Short mmCIF file of C-alpha atoms in Angstrom, two decimals:
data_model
loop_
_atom_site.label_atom_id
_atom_site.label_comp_id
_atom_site.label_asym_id
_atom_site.label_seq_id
_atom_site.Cartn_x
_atom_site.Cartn_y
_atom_site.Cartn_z
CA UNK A 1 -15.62 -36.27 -9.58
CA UNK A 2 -16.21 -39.76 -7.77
CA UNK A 3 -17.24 -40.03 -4.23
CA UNK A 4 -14.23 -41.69 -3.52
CA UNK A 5 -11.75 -38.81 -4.68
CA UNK A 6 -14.22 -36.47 -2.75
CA UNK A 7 -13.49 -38.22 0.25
CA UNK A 8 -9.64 -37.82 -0.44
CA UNK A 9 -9.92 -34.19 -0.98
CA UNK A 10 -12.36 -32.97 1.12
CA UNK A 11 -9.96 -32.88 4.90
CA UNK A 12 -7.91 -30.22 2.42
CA UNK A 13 -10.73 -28.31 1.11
CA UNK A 14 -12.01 -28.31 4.57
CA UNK A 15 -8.32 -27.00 6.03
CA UNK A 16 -8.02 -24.18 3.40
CA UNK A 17 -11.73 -22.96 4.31
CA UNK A 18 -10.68 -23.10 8.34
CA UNK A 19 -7.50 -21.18 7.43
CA UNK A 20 -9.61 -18.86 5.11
CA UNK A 21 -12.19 -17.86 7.31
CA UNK A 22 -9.68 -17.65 10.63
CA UNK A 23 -7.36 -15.66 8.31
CA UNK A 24 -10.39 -13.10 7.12
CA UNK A 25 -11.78 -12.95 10.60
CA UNK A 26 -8.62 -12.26 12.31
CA UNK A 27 -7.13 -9.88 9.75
CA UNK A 28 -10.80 -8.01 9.19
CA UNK A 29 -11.00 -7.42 13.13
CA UNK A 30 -7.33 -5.94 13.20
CA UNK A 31 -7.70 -3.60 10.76
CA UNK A 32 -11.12 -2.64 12.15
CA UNK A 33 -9.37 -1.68 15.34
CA UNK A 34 -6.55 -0.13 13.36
CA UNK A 35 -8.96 2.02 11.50
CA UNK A 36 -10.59 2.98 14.50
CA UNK A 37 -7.61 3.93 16.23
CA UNK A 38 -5.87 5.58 13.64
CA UNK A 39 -8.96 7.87 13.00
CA UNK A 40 -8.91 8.82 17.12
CA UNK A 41 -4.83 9.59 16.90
CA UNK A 42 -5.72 11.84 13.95
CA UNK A 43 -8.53 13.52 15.22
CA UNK A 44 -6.18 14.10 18.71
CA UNK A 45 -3.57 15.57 16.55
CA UNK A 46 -5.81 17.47 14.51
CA UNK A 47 -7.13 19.31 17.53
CA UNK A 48 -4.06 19.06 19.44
CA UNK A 49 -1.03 20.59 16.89
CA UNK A 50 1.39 21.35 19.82
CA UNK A 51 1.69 17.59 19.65
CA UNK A 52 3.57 17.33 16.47
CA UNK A 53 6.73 18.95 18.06
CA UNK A 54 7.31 15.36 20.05
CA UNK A 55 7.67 13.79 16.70
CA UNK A 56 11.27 13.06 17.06
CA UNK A 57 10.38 11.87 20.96
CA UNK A 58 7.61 9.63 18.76
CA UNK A 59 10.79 8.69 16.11
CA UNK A 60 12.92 8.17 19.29
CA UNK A 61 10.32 5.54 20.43
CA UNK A 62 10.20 3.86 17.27
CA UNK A 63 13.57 3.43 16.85
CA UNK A 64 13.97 1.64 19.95
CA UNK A 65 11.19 -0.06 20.06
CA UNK A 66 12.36 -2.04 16.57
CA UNK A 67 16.08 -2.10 16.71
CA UNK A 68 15.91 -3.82 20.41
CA UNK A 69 12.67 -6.18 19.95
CA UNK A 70 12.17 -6.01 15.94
CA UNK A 71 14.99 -6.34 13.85
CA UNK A 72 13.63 -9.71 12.48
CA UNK A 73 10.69 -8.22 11.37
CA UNK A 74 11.87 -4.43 10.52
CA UNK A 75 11.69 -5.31 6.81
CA UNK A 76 8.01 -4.74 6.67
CA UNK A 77 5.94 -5.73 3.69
CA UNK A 78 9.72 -6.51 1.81
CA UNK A 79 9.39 -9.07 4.33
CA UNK A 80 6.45 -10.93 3.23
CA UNK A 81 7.75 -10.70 -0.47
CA UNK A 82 11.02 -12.11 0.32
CA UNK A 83 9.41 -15.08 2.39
CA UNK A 84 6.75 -15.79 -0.71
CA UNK A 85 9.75 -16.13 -3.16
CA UNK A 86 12.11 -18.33 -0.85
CA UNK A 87 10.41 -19.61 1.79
CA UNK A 88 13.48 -19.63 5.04
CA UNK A 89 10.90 -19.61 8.40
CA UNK A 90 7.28 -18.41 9.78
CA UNK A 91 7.18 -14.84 9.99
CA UNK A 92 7.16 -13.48 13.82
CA UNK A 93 3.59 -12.44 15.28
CA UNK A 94 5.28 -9.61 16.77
CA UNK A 95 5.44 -8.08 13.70
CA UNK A 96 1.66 -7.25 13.79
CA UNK A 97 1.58 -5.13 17.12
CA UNK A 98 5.16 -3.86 16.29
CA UNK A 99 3.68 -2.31 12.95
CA UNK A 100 0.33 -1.13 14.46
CA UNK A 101 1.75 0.56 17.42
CA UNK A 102 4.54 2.21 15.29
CA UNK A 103 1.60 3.19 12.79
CA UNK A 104 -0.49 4.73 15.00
CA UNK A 105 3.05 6.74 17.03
CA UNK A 106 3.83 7.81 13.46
CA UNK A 107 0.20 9.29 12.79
CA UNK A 108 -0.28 10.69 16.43
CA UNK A 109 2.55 12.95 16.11
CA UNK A 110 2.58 14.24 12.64
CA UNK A 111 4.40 11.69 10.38
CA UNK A 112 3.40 12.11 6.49
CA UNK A 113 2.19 7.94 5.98
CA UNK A 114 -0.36 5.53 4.52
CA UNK A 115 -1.75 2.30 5.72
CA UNK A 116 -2.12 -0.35 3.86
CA UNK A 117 1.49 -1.33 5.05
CA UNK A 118 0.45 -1.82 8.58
CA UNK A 119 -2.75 -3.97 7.34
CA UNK A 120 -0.77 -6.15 4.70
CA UNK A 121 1.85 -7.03 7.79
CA UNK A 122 -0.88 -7.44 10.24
CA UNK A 123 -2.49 -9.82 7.89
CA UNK A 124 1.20 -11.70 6.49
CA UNK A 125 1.87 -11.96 10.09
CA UNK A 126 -2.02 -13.29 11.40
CA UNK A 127 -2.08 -16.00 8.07
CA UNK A 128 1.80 -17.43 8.40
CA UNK A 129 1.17 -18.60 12.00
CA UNK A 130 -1.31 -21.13 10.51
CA UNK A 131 1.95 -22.69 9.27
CA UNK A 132 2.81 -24.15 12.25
CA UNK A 133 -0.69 -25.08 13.63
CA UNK A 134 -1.75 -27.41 10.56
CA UNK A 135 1.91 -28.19 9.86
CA UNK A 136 2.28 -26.61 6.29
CA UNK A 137 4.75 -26.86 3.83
CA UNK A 138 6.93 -24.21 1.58
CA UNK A 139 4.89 -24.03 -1.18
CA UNK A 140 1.41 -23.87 1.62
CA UNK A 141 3.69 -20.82 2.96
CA UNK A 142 3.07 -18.83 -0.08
CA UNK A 143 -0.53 -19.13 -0.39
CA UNK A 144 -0.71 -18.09 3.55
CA UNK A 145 1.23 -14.72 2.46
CA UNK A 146 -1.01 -14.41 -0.41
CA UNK A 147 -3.73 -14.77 1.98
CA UNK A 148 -2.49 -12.28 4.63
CA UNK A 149 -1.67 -9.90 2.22
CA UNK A 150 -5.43 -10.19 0.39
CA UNK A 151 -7.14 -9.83 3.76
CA UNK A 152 -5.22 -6.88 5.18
CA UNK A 153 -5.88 -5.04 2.06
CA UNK A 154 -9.02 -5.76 1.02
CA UNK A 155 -10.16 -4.70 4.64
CA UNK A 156 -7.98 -1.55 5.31
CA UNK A 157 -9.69 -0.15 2.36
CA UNK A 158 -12.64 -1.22 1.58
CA UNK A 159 -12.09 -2.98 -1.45
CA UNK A 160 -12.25 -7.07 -1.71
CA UNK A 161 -12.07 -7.50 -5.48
CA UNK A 162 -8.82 -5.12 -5.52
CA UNK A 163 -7.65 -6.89 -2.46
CA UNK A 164 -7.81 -10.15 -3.59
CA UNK A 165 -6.05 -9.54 -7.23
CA UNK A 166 -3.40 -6.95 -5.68
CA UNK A 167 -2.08 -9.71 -3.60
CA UNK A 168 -1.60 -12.05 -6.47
CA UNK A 169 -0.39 -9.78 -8.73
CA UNK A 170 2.15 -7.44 -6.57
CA UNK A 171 3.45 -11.35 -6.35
CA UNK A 172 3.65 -11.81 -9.64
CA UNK A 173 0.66 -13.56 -11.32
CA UNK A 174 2.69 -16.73 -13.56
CA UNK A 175 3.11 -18.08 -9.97
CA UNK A 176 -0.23 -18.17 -9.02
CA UNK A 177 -2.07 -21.43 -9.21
CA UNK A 178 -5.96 -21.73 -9.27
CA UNK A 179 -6.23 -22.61 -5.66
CA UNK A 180 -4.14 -19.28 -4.66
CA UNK A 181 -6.95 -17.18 -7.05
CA UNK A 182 -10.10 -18.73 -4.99
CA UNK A 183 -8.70 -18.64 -1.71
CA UNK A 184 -7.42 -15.43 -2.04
CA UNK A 185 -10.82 -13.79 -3.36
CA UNK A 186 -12.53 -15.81 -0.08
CA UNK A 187 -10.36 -14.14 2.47
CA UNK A 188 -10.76 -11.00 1.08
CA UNK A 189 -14.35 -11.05 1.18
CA UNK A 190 -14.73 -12.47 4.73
CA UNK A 191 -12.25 -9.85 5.97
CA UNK A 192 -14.07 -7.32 3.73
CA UNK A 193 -17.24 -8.38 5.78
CA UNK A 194 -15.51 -8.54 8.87
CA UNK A 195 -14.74 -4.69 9.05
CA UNK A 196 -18.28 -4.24 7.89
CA UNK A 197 -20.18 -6.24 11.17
CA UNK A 198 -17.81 -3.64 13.56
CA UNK A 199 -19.50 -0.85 11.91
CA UNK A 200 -16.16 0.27 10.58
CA UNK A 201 -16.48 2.83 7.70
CA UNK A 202 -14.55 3.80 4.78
CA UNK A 203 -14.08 7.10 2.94
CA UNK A 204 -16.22 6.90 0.07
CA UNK A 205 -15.35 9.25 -3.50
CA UNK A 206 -17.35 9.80 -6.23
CA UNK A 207 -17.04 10.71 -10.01
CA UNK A 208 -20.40 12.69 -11.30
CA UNK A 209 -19.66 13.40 -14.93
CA UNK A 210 -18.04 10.94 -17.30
CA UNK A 211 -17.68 12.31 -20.40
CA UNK A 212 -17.62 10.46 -23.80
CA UNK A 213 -14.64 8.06 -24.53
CA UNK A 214 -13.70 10.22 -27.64
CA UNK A 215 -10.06 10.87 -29.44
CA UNK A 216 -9.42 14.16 -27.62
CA UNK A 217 -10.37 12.14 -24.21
CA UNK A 218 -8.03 9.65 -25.07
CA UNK A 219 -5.02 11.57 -26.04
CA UNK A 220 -5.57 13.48 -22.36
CA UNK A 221 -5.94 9.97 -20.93
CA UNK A 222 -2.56 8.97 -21.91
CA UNK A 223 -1.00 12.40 -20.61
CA UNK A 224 -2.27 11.76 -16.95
CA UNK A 225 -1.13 8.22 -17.08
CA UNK A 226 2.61 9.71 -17.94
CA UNK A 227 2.34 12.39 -15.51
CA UNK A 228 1.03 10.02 -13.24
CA UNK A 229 3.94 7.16 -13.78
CA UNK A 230 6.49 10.02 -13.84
CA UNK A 231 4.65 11.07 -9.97
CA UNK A 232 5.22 6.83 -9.10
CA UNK A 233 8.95 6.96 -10.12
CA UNK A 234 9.80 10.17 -8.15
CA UNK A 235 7.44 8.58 -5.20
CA UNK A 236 9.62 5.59 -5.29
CA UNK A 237 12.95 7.05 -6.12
CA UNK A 238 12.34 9.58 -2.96
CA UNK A 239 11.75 6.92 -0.45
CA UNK A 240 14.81 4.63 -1.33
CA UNK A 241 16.61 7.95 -1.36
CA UNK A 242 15.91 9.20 2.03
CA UNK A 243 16.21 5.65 3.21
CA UNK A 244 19.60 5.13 1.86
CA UNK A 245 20.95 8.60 2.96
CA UNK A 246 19.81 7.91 6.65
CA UNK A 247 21.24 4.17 6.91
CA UNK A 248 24.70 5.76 5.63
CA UNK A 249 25.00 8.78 7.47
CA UNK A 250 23.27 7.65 10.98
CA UNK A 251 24.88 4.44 12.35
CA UNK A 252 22.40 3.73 14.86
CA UNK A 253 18.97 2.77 14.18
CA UNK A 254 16.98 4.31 16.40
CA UNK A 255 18.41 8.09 16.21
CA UNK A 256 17.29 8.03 12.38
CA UNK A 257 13.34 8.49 13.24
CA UNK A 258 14.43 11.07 15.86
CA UNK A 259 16.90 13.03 13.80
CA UNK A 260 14.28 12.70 11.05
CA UNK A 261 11.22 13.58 13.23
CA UNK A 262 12.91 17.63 14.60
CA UNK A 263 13.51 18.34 10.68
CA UNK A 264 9.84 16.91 10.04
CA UNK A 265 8.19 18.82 13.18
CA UNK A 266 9.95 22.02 12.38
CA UNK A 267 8.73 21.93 8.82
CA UNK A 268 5.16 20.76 9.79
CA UNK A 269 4.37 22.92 12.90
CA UNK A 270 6.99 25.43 12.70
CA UNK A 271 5.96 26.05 8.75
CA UNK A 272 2.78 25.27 8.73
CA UNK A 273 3.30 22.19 6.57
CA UNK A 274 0.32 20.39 8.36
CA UNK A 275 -1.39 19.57 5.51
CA UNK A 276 0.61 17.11 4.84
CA UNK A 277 0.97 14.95 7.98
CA UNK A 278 -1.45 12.24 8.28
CA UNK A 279 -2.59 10.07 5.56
CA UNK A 280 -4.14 13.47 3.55
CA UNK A 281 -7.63 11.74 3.49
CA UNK A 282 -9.53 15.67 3.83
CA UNK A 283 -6.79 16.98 0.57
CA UNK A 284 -7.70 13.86 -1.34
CA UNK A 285 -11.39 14.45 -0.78
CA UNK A 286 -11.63 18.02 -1.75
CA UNK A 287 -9.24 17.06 -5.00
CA UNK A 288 -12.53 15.49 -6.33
CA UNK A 289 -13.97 19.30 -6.24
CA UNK A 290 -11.32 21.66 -6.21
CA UNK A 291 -8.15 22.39 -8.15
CA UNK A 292 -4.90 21.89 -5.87
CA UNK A 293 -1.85 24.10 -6.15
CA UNK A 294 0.37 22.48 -8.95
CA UNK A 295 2.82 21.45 -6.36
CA UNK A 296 1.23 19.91 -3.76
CA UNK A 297 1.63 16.25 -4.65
CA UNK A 298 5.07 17.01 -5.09
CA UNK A 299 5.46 18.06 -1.26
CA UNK A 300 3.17 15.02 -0.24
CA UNK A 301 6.10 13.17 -2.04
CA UNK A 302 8.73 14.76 -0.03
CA UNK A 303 7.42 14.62 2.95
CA UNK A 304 5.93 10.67 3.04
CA UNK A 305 9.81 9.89 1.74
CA UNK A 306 11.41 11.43 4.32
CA UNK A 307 8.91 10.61 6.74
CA UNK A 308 9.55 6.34 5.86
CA UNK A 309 13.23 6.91 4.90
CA UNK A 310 13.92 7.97 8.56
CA UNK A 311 12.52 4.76 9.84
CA UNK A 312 8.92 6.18 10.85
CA UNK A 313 6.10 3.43 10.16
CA UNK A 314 3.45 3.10 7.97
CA UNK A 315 1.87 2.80 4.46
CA UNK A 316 2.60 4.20 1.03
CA UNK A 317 -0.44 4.05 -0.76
CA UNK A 318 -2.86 6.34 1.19
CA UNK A 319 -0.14 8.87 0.12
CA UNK A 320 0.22 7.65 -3.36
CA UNK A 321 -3.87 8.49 -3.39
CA UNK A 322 -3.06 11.69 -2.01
CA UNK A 323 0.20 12.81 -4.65
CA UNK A 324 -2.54 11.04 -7.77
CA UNK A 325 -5.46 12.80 -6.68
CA UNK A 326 -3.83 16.13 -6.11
CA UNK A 327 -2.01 15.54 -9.53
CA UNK A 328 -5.29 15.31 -11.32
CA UNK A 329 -7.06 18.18 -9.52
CA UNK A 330 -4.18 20.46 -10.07
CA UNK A 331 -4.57 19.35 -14.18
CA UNK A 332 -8.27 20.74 -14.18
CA UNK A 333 -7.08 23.69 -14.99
CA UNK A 334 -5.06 22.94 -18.48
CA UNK A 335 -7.34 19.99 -19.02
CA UNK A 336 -10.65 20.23 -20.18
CA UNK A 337 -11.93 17.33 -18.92
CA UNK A 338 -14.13 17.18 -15.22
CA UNK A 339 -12.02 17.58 -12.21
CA UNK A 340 -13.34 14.55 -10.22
CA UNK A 341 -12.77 12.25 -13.39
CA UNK A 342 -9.19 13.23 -13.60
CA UNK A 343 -8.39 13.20 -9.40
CA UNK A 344 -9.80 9.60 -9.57
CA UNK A 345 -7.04 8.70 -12.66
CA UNK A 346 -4.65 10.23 -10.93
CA UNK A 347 -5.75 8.53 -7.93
CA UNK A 348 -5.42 4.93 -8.71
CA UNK A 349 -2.74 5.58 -11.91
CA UNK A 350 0.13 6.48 -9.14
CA UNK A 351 -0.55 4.04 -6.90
CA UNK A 352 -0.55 1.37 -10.41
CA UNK A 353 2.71 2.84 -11.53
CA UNK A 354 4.56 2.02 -7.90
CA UNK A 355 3.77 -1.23 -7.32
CA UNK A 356 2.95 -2.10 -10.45
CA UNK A 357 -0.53 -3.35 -10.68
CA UNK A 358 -2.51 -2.22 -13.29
CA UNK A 359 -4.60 -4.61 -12.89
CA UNK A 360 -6.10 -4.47 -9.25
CA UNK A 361 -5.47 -0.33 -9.48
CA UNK A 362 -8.26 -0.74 -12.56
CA UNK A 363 -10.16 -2.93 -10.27
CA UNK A 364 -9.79 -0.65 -7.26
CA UNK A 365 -10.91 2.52 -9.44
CA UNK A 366 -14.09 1.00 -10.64
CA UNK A 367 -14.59 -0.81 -7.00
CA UNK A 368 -14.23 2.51 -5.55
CA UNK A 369 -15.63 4.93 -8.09
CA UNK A 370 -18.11 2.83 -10.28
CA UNK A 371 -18.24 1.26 -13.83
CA UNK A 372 -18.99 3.92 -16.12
CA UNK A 373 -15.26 5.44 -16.04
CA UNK A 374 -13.85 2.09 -15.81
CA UNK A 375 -12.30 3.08 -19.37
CA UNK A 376 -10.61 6.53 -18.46
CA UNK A 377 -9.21 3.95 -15.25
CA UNK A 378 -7.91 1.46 -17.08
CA UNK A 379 -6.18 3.36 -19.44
CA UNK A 380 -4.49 5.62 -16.70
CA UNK A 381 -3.33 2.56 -14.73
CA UNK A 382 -1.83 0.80 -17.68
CA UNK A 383 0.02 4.11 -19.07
CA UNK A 384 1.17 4.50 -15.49
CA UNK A 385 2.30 1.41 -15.04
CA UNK A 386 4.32 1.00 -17.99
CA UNK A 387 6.34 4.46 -17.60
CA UNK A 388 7.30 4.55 -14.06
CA UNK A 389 10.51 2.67 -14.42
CA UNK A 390 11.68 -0.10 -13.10
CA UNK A 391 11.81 0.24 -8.91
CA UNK A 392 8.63 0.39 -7.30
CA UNK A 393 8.00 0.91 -3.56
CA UNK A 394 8.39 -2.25 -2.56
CA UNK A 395 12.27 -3.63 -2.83
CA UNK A 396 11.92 -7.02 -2.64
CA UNK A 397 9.13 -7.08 -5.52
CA UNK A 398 9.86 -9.75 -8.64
CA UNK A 399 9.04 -7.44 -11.57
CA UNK A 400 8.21 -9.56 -14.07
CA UNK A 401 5.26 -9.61 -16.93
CA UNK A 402 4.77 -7.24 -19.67
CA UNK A 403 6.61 -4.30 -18.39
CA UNK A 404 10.08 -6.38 -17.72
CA UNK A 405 9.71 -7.60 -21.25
CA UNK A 406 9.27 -4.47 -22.68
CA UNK A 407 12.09 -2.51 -20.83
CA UNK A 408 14.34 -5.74 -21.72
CA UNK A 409 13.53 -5.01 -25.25
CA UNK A 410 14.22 -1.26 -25.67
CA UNK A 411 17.56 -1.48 -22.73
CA UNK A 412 18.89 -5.21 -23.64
CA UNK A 413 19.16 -5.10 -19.77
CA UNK A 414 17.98 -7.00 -17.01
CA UNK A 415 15.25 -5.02 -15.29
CA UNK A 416 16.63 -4.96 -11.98
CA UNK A 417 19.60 -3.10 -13.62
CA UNK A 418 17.80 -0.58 -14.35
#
């Protein structure tokens, strides 16, 4: 490269580092305080269960709160994917502090959610307002939502590498040029870093025995990717559900949470349902060294669906972590194979099967659980991902790649007809 083009080229590298490391400190420091103050609302509930019977006061408050001062931005993360594939205007900042307050309302009083929602939007909403301030174009736009997205997940959970490929491929990777793969792997890494300098932690897991990759291994392998696609469809097919019911039978917006919320505090505090409220993180732990009651990922299932469908806010994929990870610890006892090794599968197959991301799920499992069953992971995701049907968690997501050209094949349909 000449000097000459290096001077023509070097105000936009320059720009795109700016916007990087703004981006990644920004994002990183918002999901630092999220994480803080999510863990203090759960530790207030925790010790404070009278609490969860204001959950419908908490829906209530919600409900308001979005259908007076958020409708533009009450789309959530289908929001972000709808502005990457046709660009229309900046997304609102008020969708950041919207999203974290409802969060942490939804977590205070009981609600069954994740998130990585919250931290994706926080991030989407941080990295779009760079449009306006170095005057960006359309097809700029897109690599600020791949940025936000990157840097709100890669810092919520600990995980850059995942982080930086989820966001380019839960977009759709044909799309992504080479300038949206760096970028996107530096903001995740300086938000990464950013959560690390406030002394933030994360939950960390652990697989002790790996056992040889051997034909008997395998064909159990493939089983808890099915099991674990089959776990993504119902995940997905529950949310839309309960959504749909409570947009058709409750006209106005705000008395869905609250309706939602006396059905979800009766069944959490009046029946002892408390294990799943929260994100699950102390269930998903002890998966790794315990068997779990064959249906408890199905309730975690049931009660995150209802818990979004009525409008409450939050992630899905601390859940999906929680329904995987449950899965696999409740197959200890039919497969031989070590508990922890199958609660991580099932841990990062789910969450590949309803988004579809086999890719960064793989990534994520070895980021968060090591190398050495980086095989048993990969195969998982991909079996996952390919048998979980066609509608993921995410509405607005393009499904395109290997899975839409095998379901075209086999249905002669267009996917989203599915």
């Amino acid at each position: 490269m000449t000097s000459q083009k290096l001077k023509e080229i070097f105000p936009t590298i320059l720009k795109w580092i700016v916007i990087c490391v703004l981006t990644g400190i920004f994002s990183g420091s918002a999901s630092a305080f999220f994480l803080v103050s999510l863990e203090f609302v759960t530790q207030f509930r925790i010790h404070n269960h009278w609490i969860i019977w204001f959950l419908p006061i908490g829906g209530l408050l919600i409900g308001l709160m979005y259908y007076y001062w958020g409708e533009s931005v009450v789309k959530g993360n289908n929001l972000l994917l709808e502005e990457y594939e046709k660009p229309k205007k900046v997304i609102p900042f008020k969708m950041a502090p919207l999203v974290l307050f409802g969060t942490l309302v939804t977590h205070l009083f009981g609600g069954s959610a994740g998130r990585e929602g919250t931290a994706v939007q926080m991030g989407g909403a941080i990295a779009d307002q760079f449009t306006r301030i170095f005057k960006l174009d359309n097809s700029e736009r897109k690599i600020l939502i791949i940025l936000g997205i990157s840097a709100g997940f890669a810092s919520v959970f600990g995980t850059p590498l995942a982080g930086a490929i989820f966001a380019l491929e839960v977009l759709y990777f044909s799309k992504i040029n080479f300038k949206s793969l760096i970028l996107s792997f530096l903001v995740a890494y300086i938000a990464y870093f950013t959560v690390e300098f406030w002394k933030v932690k994360h939950t960390h897991y652990s697989i002790p025995v790996v056992p040889e990759f051997n034909f008997n291994n395998l064909f159990y392998s493939i089983i808890i990717g099915l099991l674990a696609g089959f776990a993504a469809f119902l995940f997905a097919r529950s949310t839309h559900f309960w959504s749909s019911l409570f947009s058709k039978n409750i006209k106005y917006p705000p008395l869905r949470p609250f309706i939602g919320g006396i059905f979800l505090a009766i069944a959490i505090a009046g029946l002892g349902f408390t294990k799943f409220s929260g994100l699950g993180v102390p269930s998903i732990v002890d998966s790794f060294s315990n068997a779990n009651p064959w249906y408890d990922f199905l309730l975690k299932i049931l009660f995150t669906g209802f818990t979004l469908g009525a409008g409450f806010k939050g992630g899905e994929v601390t859940p999906l972590f929680f329904v995987g990870a449950t899965l696999g610890s409740a197959l200890s006892v039919i497969l031989p194979m070590p508990i922890a090794l199958l609660a991580g599968m099932g841990f990062v197959a789910v969450f590949s099967g309803a988004t579809h991301t086999p890719i960064a799920c793989t990534v994520m499992g070895i980021e968060l659980f090591g190398l050495q069953p980086g095989l048993f992971i990969a195969l998982a995701c991909l079996i996952a991902y390919f048998s979980s049907g066609s509608v993921g968690i995410y509405k607005s997501q393009i499904v395109r790649g290997a899975k839409y050209k095998l379901y075209q094949k086999f249905t002669k349909k267009e996917l989203e007809h599915l």
